[in-house]
Short mmCIF file of C-alpha atoms and ligand atoms in Angstrom, two decimals:
data_model
loop_
_atom_site.label_atom_id
_atom_site.label_comp_id
_atom_site.label_asym_id
_atom_site.label_seq_id
_atom_site.Cartn_x
_atom_site.Cartn_y
_atom_site.Cartn_z
CA MET A 1 -41.82 30.02 -12.39
CA LYS A 2 -38.86 28.51 -14.20
CA LEU A 3 -39.25 24.94 -12.87
CA GLN A 4 -42.95 24.72 -12.08
CA ASP A 5 -43.79 21.13 -10.98
CA LYS A 6 -40.51 19.72 -12.27
CA VAL A 7 -39.11 16.92 -10.10
CA ALA A 8 -35.46 17.47 -9.29
CA ILE A 9 -33.05 15.19 -7.43
CA VAL A 10 -30.15 17.11 -5.87
CA THR A 11 -27.34 14.92 -4.53
CA GLY A 12 -25.29 16.45 -1.75
CA GLY A 13 -28.32 18.62 -1.03
CA GLY A 14 -27.63 18.95 2.69
CA ARG A 15 -25.19 21.84 2.64
CA GLY A 16 -22.98 24.08 0.48
CA LEU A 17 -23.79 24.28 -3.22
CA GLY A 18 -26.35 21.45 -3.05
CA ARG A 19 -28.38 23.36 -0.48
CA SER A 20 -28.22 26.55 -2.58
CA ILE A 21 -29.37 24.64 -5.69
CA ALA A 22 -32.22 23.02 -3.75
CA LEU A 23 -33.42 26.39 -2.43
CA ALA A 24 -33.11 28.06 -5.84
CA PHE A 25 -35.06 25.21 -7.48
CA GLY A 26 -37.73 25.18 -4.78
CA LYS A 27 -38.27 28.92 -5.12
CA GLU A 28 -38.87 28.35 -8.85
CA GLY A 29 -41.59 25.79 -8.22
CA ALA A 30 -39.65 22.50 -8.43
CA ARG A 31 -40.45 19.47 -6.29
CA VAL A 32 -37.09 18.79 -4.69
CA VAL A 33 -35.59 15.48 -3.60
CA LEU A 34 -32.58 15.91 -1.32
CA ALA A 35 -30.02 13.10 -1.15
CA ALA A 36 -26.96 12.87 1.09
CA ARG A 37 -25.61 10.67 3.90
CA THR A 38 -26.17 13.08 6.79
CA LYS A 39 -29.89 12.84 7.54
CA LYS A 40 -29.82 15.84 9.89
CA GLU A 41 -28.54 18.15 7.14
CA ILE A 42 -30.99 17.09 4.42
CA LYS A 43 -33.85 17.26 6.95
CA HIS A 44 -32.81 20.79 7.83
CA VAL A 45 -32.81 21.90 4.17
CA ALA A 46 -36.18 20.18 3.71
CA GLU A 47 -37.53 22.26 6.62
CA GLU A 48 -36.15 25.43 5.03
CA LEU A 49 -38.03 24.57 1.81
CA ARG A 50 -41.24 23.65 3.65
CA ALA A 51 -41.08 27.00 5.43
CA LEU A 52 -41.29 28.50 1.93
CA LYS A 53 -44.30 26.22 1.28
CA ARG A 54 -42.37 24.09 -1.22
CA ASP A 55 -42.76 20.40 -1.96
CA VAL A 56 -39.71 18.40 -0.83
CA ILE A 57 -38.53 15.02 0.46
CA ALA A 58 -35.19 14.06 2.00
CA VAL A 59 -33.82 10.58 1.31
CA LYS A 60 -30.69 9.43 3.14
CA THR A 61 -28.42 8.22 0.35
CA ASP A 62 -24.80 7.29 -0.21
CA VAL A 63 -24.36 7.98 -3.93
CA THR A 64 -21.52 5.46 -4.17
CA VAL A 65 -23.90 2.62 -3.24
CA GLU A 66 -26.16 1.34 -6.04
CA GLU A 67 -28.82 0.00 -3.64
CA ASP A 68 -29.07 3.41 -1.94
CA VAL A 69 -29.50 5.14 -5.29
CA ALA A 70 -32.12 2.59 -6.39
CA ASN A 71 -34.00 3.39 -3.16
CA LEU A 72 -33.68 7.13 -3.88
CA VAL A 73 -35.23 6.68 -7.33
CA GLU A 74 -37.97 4.44 -5.95
CA LYS A 75 -38.89 6.95 -3.20
CA THR A 76 -38.92 9.79 -5.74
CA LEU A 77 -41.22 7.90 -8.11
CA GLN A 78 -43.51 6.82 -5.25
CA LYS A 79 -43.90 10.43 -4.12
CA TYR A 80 -43.86 12.36 -7.40
CA GLY A 81 -44.18 9.81 -10.25
CA ALA A 82 -41.49 11.46 -12.36
CA ILE A 83 -37.84 12.55 -12.48
CA ASP A 84 -37.14 15.53 -14.71
CA ILE A 85 -33.83 16.80 -13.38
CA LEU A 86 -30.78 15.19 -11.77
CA ILE A 87 -28.03 17.28 -10.23
CA ASN A 88 -24.90 15.23 -9.59
CA ASN A 89 -23.47 17.56 -6.98
CA ALA A 90 -22.25 15.22 -4.20
CA GLY A 91 -18.48 15.22 -3.97
CA GLU A 92 -15.51 15.01 -1.66
CA ARG A 93 -12.05 16.43 -2.18
CA GLY A 94 -10.50 13.47 -0.36
CA HIS A 95 -6.76 13.07 0.12
CA ILE A 96 -4.63 16.23 0.07
CA GLY A 97 -1.07 15.20 -0.72
CA PRO A 98 1.28 14.03 -3.44
CA VAL A 99 0.50 11.10 -5.70
CA CYS A 100 3.52 9.18 -4.37
CA GLU A 101 1.87 9.07 -0.92
CA LEU A 102 -1.55 8.04 -2.14
CA SER A 103 -2.87 4.52 -1.64
CA VAL A 104 -4.77 2.70 -4.38
CA GLU A 105 -7.72 2.39 -1.96
CA ARG A 106 -7.91 6.20 -1.49
CA TRP A 107 -7.56 6.72 -5.26
CA ASP A 108 -10.41 4.31 -5.93
CA TYR A 109 -12.57 5.87 -3.23
CA ILE A 110 -12.15 9.45 -4.48
CA LEU A 111 -12.91 8.41 -8.05
CA ARG A 112 -15.97 6.55 -6.81
CA VAL A 113 -17.37 9.52 -4.84
CA ASN A 114 -16.72 12.14 -7.52
CA LEU A 115 -17.10 10.25 -10.79
CA THR A 116 -18.59 6.76 -10.47
CA SER A 117 -21.40 8.21 -8.32
CA ALA A 118 -22.53 10.37 -11.26
CA PHE A 119 -22.61 7.27 -13.46
CA ILE A 120 -24.59 5.32 -10.80
CA CYS A 121 -27.15 8.13 -10.34
CA SER A 122 -27.47 8.89 -14.05
CA LYS A 123 -27.91 5.21 -14.94
CA ALA A 124 -30.64 4.93 -12.30
CA VAL A 125 -32.71 7.87 -13.59
CA LEU A 126 -32.17 7.42 -17.34
CA PRO A 127 -34.90 4.79 -17.93
CA VAL A 128 -37.48 7.21 -16.46
CA MET A 129 -36.19 10.16 -18.48
CA MET A 130 -35.93 8.10 -21.69
CA GLU A 131 -39.51 6.91 -21.28
CA ASN A 132 -40.67 10.52 -20.82
CA ARG A 133 -38.42 11.80 -23.59
CA TYR A 134 -37.39 14.61 -21.27
CA GLY A 135 -34.55 15.14 -18.83
CA LYS A 136 -31.78 17.40 -17.66
CA ILE A 137 -28.66 16.13 -15.95
CA ILE A 138 -26.17 18.64 -14.58
CA ASN A 139 -22.82 17.49 -13.24
CA ILE A 140 -20.87 19.64 -10.82
CA ALA A 141 -17.23 19.48 -11.87
CA THR A 142 -14.37 21.87 -11.13
CA THR A 143 -11.65 23.82 -12.92
CA THR A 144 -9.49 21.97 -15.43
CA THR A 145 -6.41 23.92 -14.24
CA PRO A 146 -4.13 21.46 -12.41
CA ARG A 147 -4.13 21.82 -8.62
CA PRO A 148 -1.19 20.12 -6.91
CA ASN A 149 -1.92 17.58 -4.21
CA LEU A 150 -5.55 17.11 -5.22
CA THR A 151 -4.82 14.74 -8.11
CA PRO A 152 -7.47 12.03 -7.68
CA TYR A 153 -10.18 14.67 -7.11
CA MET A 154 -9.10 16.70 -10.14
CA VAL A 155 -8.81 13.57 -12.31
CA ALA A 156 -12.27 12.42 -11.23
CA LYS A 157 -13.77 15.82 -12.06
CA ALA A 158 -12.02 15.89 -15.46
CA GLY A 159 -13.52 12.46 -16.07
CA LEU A 160 -16.90 13.84 -15.06
CA VAL A 161 -16.63 16.51 -17.77
CA HIS A 162 -15.94 13.86 -20.39
CA PHE A 163 -18.68 11.61 -19.01
CA THR A 164 -21.00 14.60 -19.53
CA LYS A 165 -20.03 14.91 -23.19
CA GLN A 166 -20.33 11.17 -23.82
CA LEU A 167 -23.74 10.90 -22.16
CA ALA A 168 -25.01 14.02 -23.94
CA ARG A 169 -24.25 12.37 -27.30
CA GLU A 170 -25.85 9.08 -26.27
CA MET A 171 -29.02 10.82 -25.03
CA LYS A 172 -29.41 13.36 -27.84
CA ASP A 173 -32.33 11.54 -29.48
CA PHE A 174 -34.19 11.23 -26.17
CA ASN A 175 -34.38 14.98 -25.49
CA ILE A 176 -32.15 14.52 -22.44
CA GLN A 177 -29.63 17.31 -21.99
CA VAL A 178 -26.45 16.69 -20.06
CA ASN A 179 -24.12 19.51 -19.03
CA ALA A 180 -21.33 20.15 -16.53
CA ILE A 181 -20.27 23.26 -14.69
CA HIS A 182 -17.31 24.61 -12.77
CA PRO A 183 -18.94 26.64 -9.98
CA GLY A 184 -15.80 28.65 -9.11
CA VAL A 185 -14.31 28.79 -5.63
CA MET A 186 -17.13 28.83 -3.07
CA ASP A 187 -17.12 29.35 0.65
CA THR A 188 -18.33 25.91 1.72
CA ARG A 189 -17.11 23.23 4.11
CA MET A 190 -15.09 21.61 1.30
CA GLN A 191 -13.25 24.87 0.63
CA LYS A 192 -12.54 25.46 4.32
CA GLU A 193 -10.96 22.00 4.54
CA ILE A 194 -8.78 22.70 1.49
CA ARG A 195 -7.62 26.04 2.92
CA LYS A 196 -6.88 24.42 6.27
CA ALA A 197 -4.33 22.24 4.47
CA GLY A 198 -2.27 25.42 3.87
CA ALA A 199 -0.50 27.18 1.02
CA ASP A 200 2.12 24.51 0.38
CA ALA A 201 -0.44 21.78 0.02
CA ILE A 202 -2.82 23.44 -2.42
CA GLY A 203 -0.51 25.72 -4.38
CA THR A 204 0.58 29.19 -3.32
CA ASP A 205 -0.94 31.02 -6.29
CA MET A 206 -4.48 29.94 -5.53
CA PHE A 207 -4.09 30.43 -1.79
CA GLU A 208 -2.58 33.89 -2.17
CA ARG A 209 -5.20 34.97 -4.67
CA MET A 210 -8.00 33.86 -2.41
CA LYS A 211 -6.43 35.63 0.55
CA GLU A 212 -5.88 38.84 -1.42
CA GLU A 213 -9.42 38.90 -2.72
CA GLY A 214 -10.59 38.37 0.83
CA ILE A 215 -13.83 36.80 -0.31
CA LEU A 216 -14.94 33.51 -1.68
CA LYS A 217 -18.19 33.41 -3.53
CA SER A 218 -21.43 32.28 -1.96
CA PRO A 219 -22.74 29.01 -3.44
CA ASP A 220 -25.99 30.91 -4.10
CA GLU A 221 -24.27 32.54 -7.11
CA PRO A 222 -23.29 29.44 -9.15
CA ALA A 223 -26.60 27.85 -8.11
CA GLN A 224 -28.14 30.35 -10.57
CA LEU A 225 -26.10 28.78 -13.39
CA VAL A 226 -27.45 25.35 -12.45
CA LEU A 227 -30.98 26.81 -12.39
CA PHE A 228 -30.41 28.30 -15.85
CA LEU A 229 -29.28 24.94 -17.28
CA ALA A 230 -32.19 23.12 -15.61
CA SER A 231 -34.80 25.49 -17.00
CA ARG A 232 -36.48 25.51 -20.42
CA VAL A 233 -34.52 28.55 -21.61
CA ALA A 234 -31.49 26.27 -21.81
CA ASP A 235 -33.30 23.65 -23.94
CA GLY A 236 -30.93 22.59 -26.69
CA ILE A 237 -27.77 23.26 -24.69
CA THR A 238 -26.12 19.89 -24.19
CA GLY A 239 -22.67 18.37 -23.84
CA ARG A 240 -21.27 21.68 -22.61
CA PHE A 241 -18.88 22.50 -19.77
CA LEU A 242 -19.57 26.00 -18.47
CA SER A 243 -17.46 27.82 -15.92
CA PHE A 244 -19.13 30.32 -13.60
CA ASP A 245 -15.81 32.20 -13.62
CA ASP A 246 -16.41 33.17 -17.29
CA THR A 247 -17.79 36.68 -17.68
CA GLU A 248 -20.02 35.59 -20.60
CA VAL A 249 -21.54 32.80 -18.52
CA LYS A 250 -22.22 35.18 -15.62
CA PHE A 251 -23.84 37.61 -18.07
CA LEU A 252 -26.03 34.87 -19.56
CA VAL A 253 -27.21 33.79 -16.12
CA SER A 254 -27.95 37.36 -14.98
CA GLN A 255 -30.50 37.82 -17.80
CA PRO A 256 -34.12 37.77 -16.52
N1 NAP B 301 -16.30 24.51 -2.74
C1 NAP B 301 -15.69 24.78 -3.87
O1 NAP B 301 -14.95 25.78 -3.96
C2 NAP B 301 -15.88 23.91 -5.08
C3 NAP B 301 -15.19 24.24 -6.26
C4 NAP B 301 -15.39 23.47 -7.39
C5 NAP B 301 -16.28 22.39 -7.36
N2 NAP B 301 -16.92 22.08 -6.19
C6 NAP B 301 -17.85 20.94 -6.22
O2 NAP B 301 -19.13 21.40 -5.83
C7 NAP B 301 -19.87 20.32 -5.22
C8 NAP B 301 -20.42 20.76 -3.89
O3 NAP B 301 -19.33 21.06 -3.05
P1 NAP B 301 -19.47 21.92 -1.73
O4 NAP B 301 -18.36 22.89 -1.75
O5 NAP B 301 -20.86 22.38 -1.55
O6 NAP B 301 -19.07 20.80 -0.66
P2 NAP B 301 -19.66 20.43 0.79
O7 NAP B 301 -20.14 21.62 1.49
O8 NAP B 301 -18.61 19.58 1.41
O9 NAP B 301 -20.93 19.51 0.40
C9 NAP B 301 -20.77 18.28 -0.22
C10 NAP B 301 -22.09 17.56 -0.23
O10 NAP B 301 -21.89 16.28 -0.87
C11 NAP B 301 -22.43 15.27 -0.04
N3 NAP B 301 -21.74 14.00 -0.22
C12 NAP B 301 -20.42 13.74 -0.15
N4 NAP B 301 -20.18 12.44 -0.33
C13 NAP B 301 -21.40 11.85 -0.53
C14 NAP B 301 -21.83 10.52 -0.75
N5 NAP B 301 -20.96 9.50 -0.82
N6 NAP B 301 -23.15 10.28 -0.89
C15 NAP B 301 -24.05 11.28 -0.81
N7 NAP B 301 -23.70 12.57 -0.61
C16 NAP B 301 -22.39 12.84 -0.46
C17 NAP B 301 -22.27 15.82 1.39
O11 NAP B 301 -23.19 15.22 2.30
P3 NAP B 301 -22.84 14.02 3.30
O12 NAP B 301 -21.42 14.17 3.72
O13 NAP B 301 -23.85 14.20 4.36
O14 NAP B 301 -23.08 12.77 2.49
C18 NAP B 301 -22.62 17.28 1.15
O15 NAP B 301 -24.03 17.45 1.19
C19 NAP B 301 -18.89 19.15 -5.12
O16 NAP B 301 -19.07 18.26 -6.19
C20 NAP B 301 -17.52 19.83 -5.26
O17 NAP B 301 -16.55 18.96 -5.74
C21 NAP B 301 -16.74 22.81 -5.06
#
């Protein structure tokens, strides 16, 4: 098993990509800690994992709130006594519209959910990882290609990629690897909401391409890239931003 007995916190683990990562990790022997605001959803994923006889807890958490994240870390340590892996997956696309119509409050909020949250969660787990001289942090970013009318989200995710590189350098001597991925376009609730906004709002090229292709990928596919980065075969890979849309990356992940 690729993650036997590793303790992994997955933020946004209640649905979409977070759920797929949690299931992929559980199947590989990890002890999974699910964190999101909707208790019903994380409880449901926990039940799915328990049905597979996997070890899991669900902790209701808002990743933008430091006290919530401190509680998440405390509950994880109480139950498992370690934190080996952190997946900063929770995110919200937020406001769809032009910058000139965006309030400072919305801007701040979207940056907090998609970028500051990764700082809050990383800061909270780092003392444990540094003490153990072992850790893997994987940040879920997005494409760096500009997408009109999603500016604060795209800016936050670009910041997340640079945060990844900064933290990787800082943590190099502690055997803590920090990487970011672009999962590609996945058929999740977030994507449905973006499509609902229509071609004009999100950019005709992307909308048309998605319509033509007729399919969006299942989050189970990029979850395999996250599993790869979390496992020992990826030891030594740090400070990287990998896109699941790259053929080489898909090839790497498909290797047994
Ligand atoms: N879908 C795509 O095509 C796509 C493309 C590129 C990147 N991504 C990124 O992939 C990640 C997963 O997206 P998804 O498509 O799976 O979206 P999703 O289905 O909307 O799931 C988002 C998850 O994040 C959680 N979340 C949001 N705000 C939170 C908060 N403040 N505190 C704790 N949890 C929070 C949600 O739970 P609660 O609402 O219950 O808290 C939910 O579990 C996101 O970071 C997204 O930006 C997605």
